Amino acid sequence: MEISREQALQYVKPHLKASRFDHTVRVVDQAVELAKQYKVDIDKAEVAAALHDYAKYKDVDEMKRWIVQDRRLPKDLLDYHHELWHGPVGAFMLEKEIGLDDVDIISAISSHTTGKKHMSKLDKIIFLADYIEPGRDFPGVDEVRQKAESDLDEACRMALKNTIVFLVEKGRTVYPDTFHAYNAFI
Ligand code: DGI
Ligand code: FE
Ligand code: FE
């Protein structure tokens, strides 16, 4: 690993609000716990978790430029809420800024908000750690926390279901990757 957990946390810190940084530290701890349990590379899990919300407060127009200009970023992101952009855009910003080149970590950061069709174990762990870290208070999160102790896929399915239901009830759009992720767990 070219970057340590501490280096990754120090890198993101000035880009985040204090409460968001605290969330990030909790996601790191949660991701390490899940990585140990499900036999995923702990170093990758803690770096991906430390970096996952790096672009959370980036200017919307700056993120839009990245989506337009980097051909690896799916253009359909522009048709959906900008809240979804910080994962995929953040991953490629980090590639450029700190030379992040670990494809597994880039994938996990990219897909942490929406999930995607083919999720690796690391993708699932970062997605789930973000959802169940102890500071989260979503309806149904306790059931997902409990399930995460025994069944990674089922816990992801529950988290995706809750997110889809929440978005539909609010009358918001759902990015197709969220459905693709959900369907893959059925
Ligand atoms: O960045 P965090 O707050 O830690 O968590 P996150 O990256 O999961 O972002 C959560 C936000 O993204 C929340 O407002 C719900 C929204 N979201 C998640 N999936 C989708 C979504 N919004 C839309 N429109 N479509 C989705 O599929
Ligand atoms: Fe996020
Ligand atoms: Fe997060």
PDB file of C-alpha atoms and ligand atoms in Angstrom:
ATOM      1  CA  MET A   1       0.000   0.000   0.000  1.00  0.00           C
ATOM      2  CA  GLU A   2       1.499   3.280  -1.064  1.00  0.00           C
ATOM      3  CA  ILE A   3      -0.449   5.302   1.498  1.00  0.00           C
ATOM      4  CA  SER A   4      -1.201   4.575   5.149  1.00  0.00           C
ATOM      5  CA  ARG A   5      -4.457   5.006   7.032  1.00  0.00           C
ATOM      6  CA  GLU A   6      -2.975   7.998   8.902  1.00  0.00           C
ATOM      7  CA  GLN A   7      -1.691   9.630   5.715  1.00  0.00           C
ATOM      8  CA  ALA A   8      -5.076   9.162   4.047  1.00  0.00           C
ATOM      9  CA  LEU A   9      -6.929  10.668   7.022  1.00  0.00           C
ATOM     10  CA  GLN A  10      -4.563  13.642   7.182  1.00  0.00           C
ATOM     11  CA  TYR A  11      -5.010  14.177   3.439  1.00  0.00           C
ATOM     12  CA  VAL A  12      -8.806  14.359   3.563  1.00  0.00           C
ATOM     13  CA  LYS A  13      -9.117  16.258   6.850  1.00  0.00           C
ATOM     14  CA  PRO A  14      -8.780  19.834   5.498  1.00  0.00           C
ATOM     15  CA  HIS A  15     -11.390  19.054   2.825  1.00  0.00           C
ATOM     16  CA  LEU A  16     -14.096  17.954   5.273  1.00  0.00           C
ATOM     17  CA  LYS A  17     -16.227  19.524   8.002  1.00  0.00           C
ATOM     18  CA  ALA A  18     -15.374  18.281  11.497  1.00  0.00           C
ATOM     19  CA  SER A  19     -18.564  16.180  11.664  1.00  0.00           C
ATOM     20  CA  ARG A  20     -17.798  14.616   8.271  1.00  0.00           C
ATOM     21  CA  PHE A  21     -14.236  13.842   9.359  1.00  0.00           C
ATOM     22  CA  ASP A  22     -15.585  12.159  12.503  1.00  0.00           C
ATOM     23  CA  HIS A  23     -17.939  10.115  10.275  1.00  0.00           C
ATOM     24  CA  THR A  24     -14.928   9.161   8.133  1.00  0.00           C
ATOM     25  CA  VAL A  25     -12.965   7.902  11.153  1.00  0.00           C
ATOM     26  CA  ARG A  26     -15.957   5.808  12.212  1.00  0.00           C
ATOM     27  CA  VAL A  27     -16.247   4.385   8.673  1.00  0.00           C
ATOM     28  CA  VAL A  28     -12.561   3.397   8.849  1.00  0.00           C
ATOM     29  CA  ASP A  29     -13.081   1.542  12.122  1.00  0.00           C
ATOM     30  CA  GLN A  30     -16.250  -0.115  10.825  1.00  0.00           C
ATOM     31  CA  ALA A  31     -14.561  -1.095   7.554  1.00  0.00           C
ATOM     32  CA  VAL A  32     -11.617  -2.654   9.420  1.00  0.00           C
ATOM     33  CA  GLU A  33     -14.020  -4.676  11.545  1.00  0.00           C
ATOM     34  CA  LEU A  34     -15.874  -5.933   8.444  1.00  0.00           C
ATOM     35  CA  ALA A  35     -12.614  -6.591   6.589  1.00  0.00           C
ATOM     36  CA  LYS A  36     -11.354  -8.799   9.432  1.00  0.00           C
ATOM     37  CA  GLN A  37     -14.614 -10.682   9.545  1.00  0.00           C
ATOM     38  CA  TYR A  38     -14.965 -11.220   5.798  1.00  0.00           C
ATOM     39  CA  LYS A  39     -11.245 -11.697   5.086  1.00  0.00           C
ATOM     40  CA  VAL A  40     -10.659  -8.624   2.960  1.00  0.00           C
ATOM     41  CA  ASP A  41      -7.315  -6.783   2.796  1.00  0.00           C
ATOM     42  CA  ILE A  42      -7.395  -4.564   5.900  1.00  0.00           C
ATOM     43  CA  ASP A  43      -4.911  -2.021   4.526  1.00  0.00           C
ATOM     44  CA  LYS A  44      -7.069  -1.472   1.445  1.00  0.00           C
ATOM     45  CA  ALA A  45     -10.253  -1.271   3.514  1.00  0.00           C
ATOM     46  CA  GLU A  46      -8.877   1.412   5.823  1.00  0.00           C
ATOM     47  CA  VAL A  47      -7.440   3.545   3.021  1.00  0.00           C
ATOM     48  CA  ALA A  48     -10.629   3.292   0.925  1.00  0.00           C
ATOM     49  CA  ALA A  49     -12.730   4.187   3.975  1.00  0.00           C
ATOM     50  CA  ALA A  50     -10.471   7.118   4.926  1.00  0.00           C
ATOM     51  CA  LEU A  51     -10.729   8.540   1.392  1.00  0.00           C
ATOM     52  CA  HIS A  52     -14.356   7.651   0.542  1.00  0.00           C
ATOM     53  CA  ASP A  53     -15.943  11.083   1.142  1.00  0.00           C
ATOM     54  CA  TYR A  54     -12.969  13.159  -0.005  1.00  0.00           C
ATOM     55  CA  ALA A  55     -15.018  15.041  -2.636  1.00  0.00           C
ATOM     56  CA  LYS A  56     -18.148  15.470  -0.479  1.00  0.00           C
ATOM     57  CA  TYR A  57     -17.784  19.283  -0.361  1.00  0.00           C
ATOM     58  CA  LYS A  58     -16.268  19.897  -3.771  1.00  0.00           C
ATOM     59  CA  ASP A  59     -17.893  22.594  -5.858  1.00  0.00           C
ATOM     60  CA  VAL A  60     -20.713  21.166  -7.991  1.00  0.00           C
ATOM     61  CA  ASP A  61     -19.439  22.888 -11.142  1.00  0.00           C
ATOM     62  CA  GLU A  62     -15.944  21.510 -10.578  1.00  0.00           C
ATOM     63  CA  MET A  63     -17.369  17.990 -10.243  1.00  0.00           C
ATOM     64  CA  LYS A  64     -19.463  18.547 -13.363  1.00  0.00           C
ATOM     65  CA  ARG A  65     -16.320  19.468 -15.312  1.00  0.00           C
ATOM     66  CA  TRP A  66     -14.679  16.232 -14.189  1.00  0.00           C
ATOM     67  CA  ILE A  67     -17.664  14.182 -15.367  1.00  0.00           C
ATOM     68  CA  VAL A  68     -17.708  15.948 -18.727  1.00  0.00           C
ATOM     69  CA  GLN A  69     -13.949  15.723 -19.269  1.00  0.00           C
ATOM     70  CA  ASP A  70     -12.908  12.301 -17.933  1.00  0.00           C
ATOM     71  CA  ARG A  71     -14.182   9.712 -20.382  1.00  0.00           C
ATOM     72  CA  ARG A  72     -14.098   7.020 -17.687  1.00  0.00           C
ATOM     73  CA  LEU A  73     -16.837   8.790 -15.725  1.00  0.00           C
ATOM     74  CA  PRO A  74     -20.380   7.811 -16.814  1.00  0.00           C
ATOM     75  CA  LYS A  75     -22.133  10.794 -18.397  1.00  0.00           C
ATOM     76  CA  ASP A  76     -25.522   9.730 -17.056  1.00  0.00           C
ATOM     77  CA  LEU A  77     -24.393  10.947 -13.623  1.00  0.00           C
ATOM     78  CA  LEU A  78     -25.250  14.423 -14.914  1.00  0.00           C
ATOM     79  CA  ASP A  79     -28.922  13.389 -15.160  1.00  0.00           C
ATOM     80  CA  TYR A  80     -29.030  12.515 -11.441  1.00  0.00           C
ATOM     81  CA  HIS A  81     -28.593  14.377  -8.175  1.00  0.00           C
ATOM     82  CA  HIS A  82     -25.144  15.891  -7.606  1.00  0.00           C
ATOM     83  CA  GLU A  83     -25.107  14.188  -4.192  1.00  0.00           C
ATOM     84  CA  LEU A  84     -24.139  11.036  -6.118  1.00  0.00           C
ATOM     85  CA  TRP A  85     -21.099  12.553  -7.788  1.00  0.00           C
ATOM     86  CA  HIS A  86     -18.651  12.733  -4.867  1.00  0.00           C
ATOM     87  CA  GLY A  87     -17.818   9.022  -5.025  1.00  0.00           C
ATOM     88  CA  PRO A  88     -16.837   8.564  -8.685  1.00  0.00           C
ATOM     89  CA  VAL A  89     -15.415  12.063  -9.050  1.00  0.00           C
ATOM     90  CA  GLY A  90     -13.521  11.828  -5.748  1.00  0.00           C
ATOM     91  CA  ALA A  91     -11.851   8.594  -6.816  1.00  0.00           C
ATOM     92  CA  PHE A  92     -10.442  10.165  -9.984  1.00  0.00           C
ATOM     93  CA  MET A  93      -9.479  13.395  -8.214  1.00  0.00           C
ATOM     94  CA  LEU A  94      -7.424  11.296  -5.790  1.00  0.00           C
ATOM     95  CA  GLU A  95      -5.856   9.422  -8.684  1.00  0.00           C
ATOM     96  CA  LYS A  96      -4.630  12.719 -10.088  1.00  0.00           C
ATOM     97  CA  GLU A  97      -3.755  14.471  -6.822  1.00  0.00           C
ATOM     98  CA  ILE A  98      -2.055  11.735  -4.797  1.00  0.00           C
ATOM     99  CA  GLY A  99      -1.416   9.147  -7.496  1.00  0.00           C
ATOM    100  CA  LEU A 100      -3.984   6.735  -6.105  1.00  0.00           C
ATOM    101  CA  ASP A 101      -3.689   3.817  -8.525  1.00  0.00           C
ATOM    102  CA  ASP A 102      -5.135   0.862  -6.657  1.00  0.00           C
ATOM    103  CA  VAL A 103      -8.061  -0.224  -8.827  1.00  0.00           C
ATOM    104  CA  ASP A 104      -9.757  -1.970  -5.908  1.00  0.00           C
ATOM    105  CA  ILE A 105      -9.699   1.169  -3.764  1.00  0.00           C
ATOM    106  CA  ILE A 106     -10.767   3.370  -6.695  1.00  0.00           C
ATOM    107  CA  SER A 107     -13.715   1.036  -7.319  1.00  0.00           C
ATOM    108  CA  ALA A 108     -14.783   1.050  -3.662  1.00  0.00           C
ATOM    109  CA  ILE A 109     -14.652   4.846  -3.404  1.00  0.00           C
ATOM    110  CA  SER A 110     -16.483   5.233  -6.743  1.00  0.00           C
ATOM    111  CA  SER A 111     -19.364   2.947  -5.836  1.00  0.00           C
ATOM    112  CA  HIS A 112     -19.733   3.732  -2.128  1.00  0.00           C
ATOM    113  CA  THR A 113     -22.956   5.761  -2.494  1.00  0.00           C
ATOM    114  CA  THR A 114     -24.900   3.827  -5.126  1.00  0.00           C
ATOM    115  CA  GLY A 115     -23.378   0.381  -5.253  1.00  0.00           C
ATOM    116  CA  LYS A 116     -23.100  -1.243  -8.696  1.00  0.00           C
ATOM    117  CA  LYS A 117     -23.834  -4.497 -10.488  1.00  0.00           C
ATOM    118  CA  HIS A 118     -20.619  -6.407  -9.836  1.00  0.00           C
ATOM    119  CA  MET A 119     -19.426  -5.461  -6.365  1.00  0.00           C
ATOM    120  CA  SER A 120     -16.194  -6.887  -4.967  1.00  0.00           C
ATOM    121  CA  LYS A 121     -16.010  -7.773  -1.288  1.00  0.00           C
ATOM    122  CA  LEU A 122     -14.102  -4.523  -0.704  1.00  0.00           C
ATOM    123  CA  ASP A 123     -16.835  -2.534  -2.531  1.00  0.00           C
ATOM    124  CA  LYS A 124     -19.459  -4.165  -0.314  1.00  0.00           C
ATOM    125  CA  ILE A 125     -17.515  -3.479   2.855  1.00  0.00           C
ATOM    126  CA  ILE A 126     -17.062   0.224   2.136  1.00  0.00           C
ATOM    127  CA  PHE A 127     -20.690   0.588   1.044  1.00  0.00           C
ATOM    128  CA  LEU A 128     -21.896  -1.176   4.187  1.00  0.00           C
ATOM    129  CA  ALA A 129     -19.460   0.493   6.603  1.00  0.00           C
ATOM    130  CA  ASP A 130     -20.683   3.881   5.344  1.00  0.00           C
ATOM    131  CA  TYR A 131     -24.264   2.774   5.989  1.00  0.00           C
ATOM    132  CA  ILE A 132     -23.898   1.148   9.437  1.00  0.00           C
ATOM    133  CA  GLU A 133     -21.119   3.147  11.150  1.00  0.00           C
ATOM    134  CA  PRO A 134     -22.229   3.850  14.757  1.00  0.00           C
ATOM    135  CA  GLY A 135     -23.193   7.456  14.033  1.00  0.00           C
ATOM    136  CA  ARG A 136     -25.915   6.448  11.551  1.00  0.00           C
ATOM    137  CA  ASP A 137     -29.527   6.590  12.612  1.00  0.00           C
ATOM    138  CA  PHE A 138     -31.501   5.491   9.524  1.00  0.00           C
ATOM    139  CA  PRO A 139     -34.766   3.602  10.099  1.00  0.00           C
ATOM    140  CA  GLY A 140     -33.859  -0.087  10.004  1.00  0.00           C
ATOM    141  CA  VAL A 141     -30.115   0.424  10.456  1.00  0.00           C
ATOM    142  CA  ASP A 142     -29.987  -1.779  13.557  1.00  0.00           C
ATOM    143  CA  GLU A 143     -31.299  -4.768  11.610  1.00  0.00           C
ATOM    144  CA  VAL A 144     -28.655  -4.156   8.959  1.00  0.00           C
ATOM    145  CA  ARG A 145     -25.944  -3.910  11.659  1.00  0.00           C
ATOM    146  CA  GLN A 146     -27.036  -7.198  13.106  1.00  0.00           C
ATOM    147  CA  LYS A 147     -27.134  -8.895   9.704  1.00  0.00           C
ATOM    148  CA  ALA A 148     -23.667  -7.518   8.886  1.00  0.00           C
ATOM    149  CA  GLU A 149     -22.262  -9.737  11.638  1.00  0.00           C
ATOM    150  CA  SER A 150     -23.213 -12.901   9.764  1.00  0.00           C
ATOM    151  CA  ASP A 151     -24.065 -12.209   6.103  1.00  0.00           C
ATOM    152  CA  LEU A 152     -22.350  -9.480   4.077  1.00  0.00           C
ATOM    153  CA  ASP A 153     -24.543  -9.880   0.970  1.00  0.00           C
ATOM    154  CA  GLU A 154     -27.821  -9.938   2.865  1.00  0.00           C
ATOM    155  CA  ALA A 155     -26.786  -6.855   4.859  1.00  0.00           C
ATOM    156  CA  CYS A 156     -25.980  -5.036   1.595  1.00  0.00           C
ATOM    157  CA  ARG A 157     -29.328  -6.073   0.136  1.00  0.00           C
ATOM    158  CA  MET A 158     -31.131  -4.674   3.183  1.00  0.00           C
ATOM    159  CA  ALA A 159     -29.217  -1.389   3.044  1.00  0.00           C
ATOM    160  CA  LEU A 160     -29.938  -1.022  -0.686  1.00  0.00           C
ATOM    161  CA  LYS A 161     -33.605  -1.817  -0.163  1.00  0.00           C
ATOM    162  CA  ASN A 162     -33.865   0.796   2.606  1.00  0.00           C
ATOM    163  CA  THR A 163     -32.129   3.394   0.427  1.00  0.00           C
ATOM    164  CA  ILE A 164     -34.360   2.684  -2.590  1.00  0.00           C
ATOM    165  CA  VAL A 165     -37.543   2.793  -0.482  1.00  0.00           C
ATOM    166  CA  PHE A 166     -36.373   6.022   1.182  1.00  0.00           C
ATOM    167  CA  LEU A 167     -35.653   7.689  -2.155  1.00  0.00           C
ATOM    168  CA  VAL A 168     -38.915   6.509  -3.734  1.00  0.00           C
ATOM    169  CA  GLU A 169     -40.930   7.710  -0.731  1.00  0.00           C
ATOM    170  CA  LYS A 170     -39.262  11.106  -0.998  1.00  0.00           C
ATOM    171  CA  GLY A 171     -40.111  11.229  -4.694  1.00  0.00           C
ATOM    172  CA  ARG A 172     -36.431  11.328  -5.621  1.00  0.00           C
ATOM    173  CA  THR A 173     -34.741   9.675  -8.580  1.00  0.00           C
ATOM    174  CA  VAL A 174     -32.787   6.461  -8.075  1.00  0.00           C
ATOM    175  CA  TYR A 175     -29.544   6.043  -9.983  1.00  0.00           C
ATOM    176  CA  PRO A 176     -29.698   2.817 -12.075  1.00  0.00           C
ATOM    177  CA  ASP A 177     -26.568   1.357 -10.434  1.00  0.00           C
ATOM    178  CA  THR A 178     -28.487   1.291  -7.152  1.00  0.00           C
ATOM    179  CA  PHE A 179     -31.076  -1.003  -8.784  1.00  0.00           C
ATOM    180  CA  HIS A 180     -28.352  -3.069 -10.455  1.00  0.00           C
ATOM    181  CA  ALA A 181     -26.678  -3.545  -7.077  1.00  0.00           C
ATOM    182  CA  TYR A 182     -29.959  -4.477  -5.419  1.00  0.00           C
ATOM    183  CA  ASN A 183     -30.904  -6.956  -8.172  1.00  0.00           C
ATOM    184  CA  ALA A 184     -27.521  -8.659  -7.882  1.00  0.00           C
ATOM    185  CA  PHE A 185     -28.287  -9.521  -4.248  1.00  0.00           C
ATOM    186  CA  ILE A 186     -31.681 -11.102  -5.023  1.00  0.00           C
TER     187      ILE A 186
HETATM  188  O1  DGI B   1     -21.649  10.702   1.784  1.00  0.00           O
HETATM  189  P1  DGI B   1     -22.454  10.133   2.922  1.00  0.00           P
HETATM  190  O2  DGI B   1     -23.446  11.130   3.475  1.00  0.00           O
HETATM  191  O3  DGI B   1     -21.606   9.536   3.999  1.00  0.00           O
HETATM  192  O4  DGI B   1     -23.336   8.900   2.363  1.00  0.00           O
HETATM  193  P2  DGI B   1     -23.599   8.528   0.822  1.00  0.00           P
HETATM  194  O5  DGI B   1     -22.364   8.649   0.034  1.00  0.00           O
HETATM  195  O6  DGI B   1     -24.298   7.205   0.848  1.00  0.00           O
HETATM  196  O7  DGI B   1     -24.616   9.642   0.302  1.00  0.00           O
HETATM  197  C1  DGI B   1     -25.919   9.628   0.821  1.00  0.00           C
HETATM  198  C2  DGI B   1     -26.811  10.503  -0.020  1.00  0.00           C
HETATM  199  O8  DGI B   1     -26.938  10.010  -1.346  1.00  0.00           O
HETATM  200  C3  DGI B   1     -28.216  10.532   0.551  1.00  0.00           C
HETATM  201  O9  DGI B   1     -28.706  11.859   0.472  1.00  0.00           O
HETATM  202  C4  DGI B   1     -29.016   9.621  -0.336  1.00  0.00           C
HETATM  203  C5  DGI B   1     -28.311   9.787  -1.622  1.00  0.00           C
HETATM  204  N1  DGI B   1     -28.407   8.635  -2.502  1.00  0.00           N
HETATM  205  C6  DGI B   1     -27.923   7.431  -2.333  1.00  0.00           C
HETATM  206  N2  DGI B   1     -28.203   6.637  -3.374  1.00  0.00           N
HETATM  207  C7  DGI B   1     -28.901   7.374  -4.239  1.00  0.00           C
HETATM  208  C8  DGI B   1     -29.020   8.647  -3.671  1.00  0.00           C
HETATM  209  N3  DGI B   1     -29.664   9.638  -4.273  1.00  0.00           N
HETATM  210  C9  DGI B   1     -30.227   9.363  -5.473  1.00  0.00           C
HETATM  211  N4  DGI B   1     -30.883  10.342  -6.072  1.00  0.00           N
HETATM  212  N5  DGI B   1     -30.136   8.153  -6.079  1.00  0.00           N
HETATM  213  C10 DGI B   1     -29.495   7.112  -5.519  1.00  0.00           C
HETATM  214  O10 DGI B   1     -29.432   6.027  -6.068  1.00  0.00           O
HETATM  215 FE    FE B   2     -20.445   9.492   0.590  1.00  0.00          FE
HETATM  216 FE    FE B   3     -19.719   8.589   3.951  1.00  0.00          FE
END
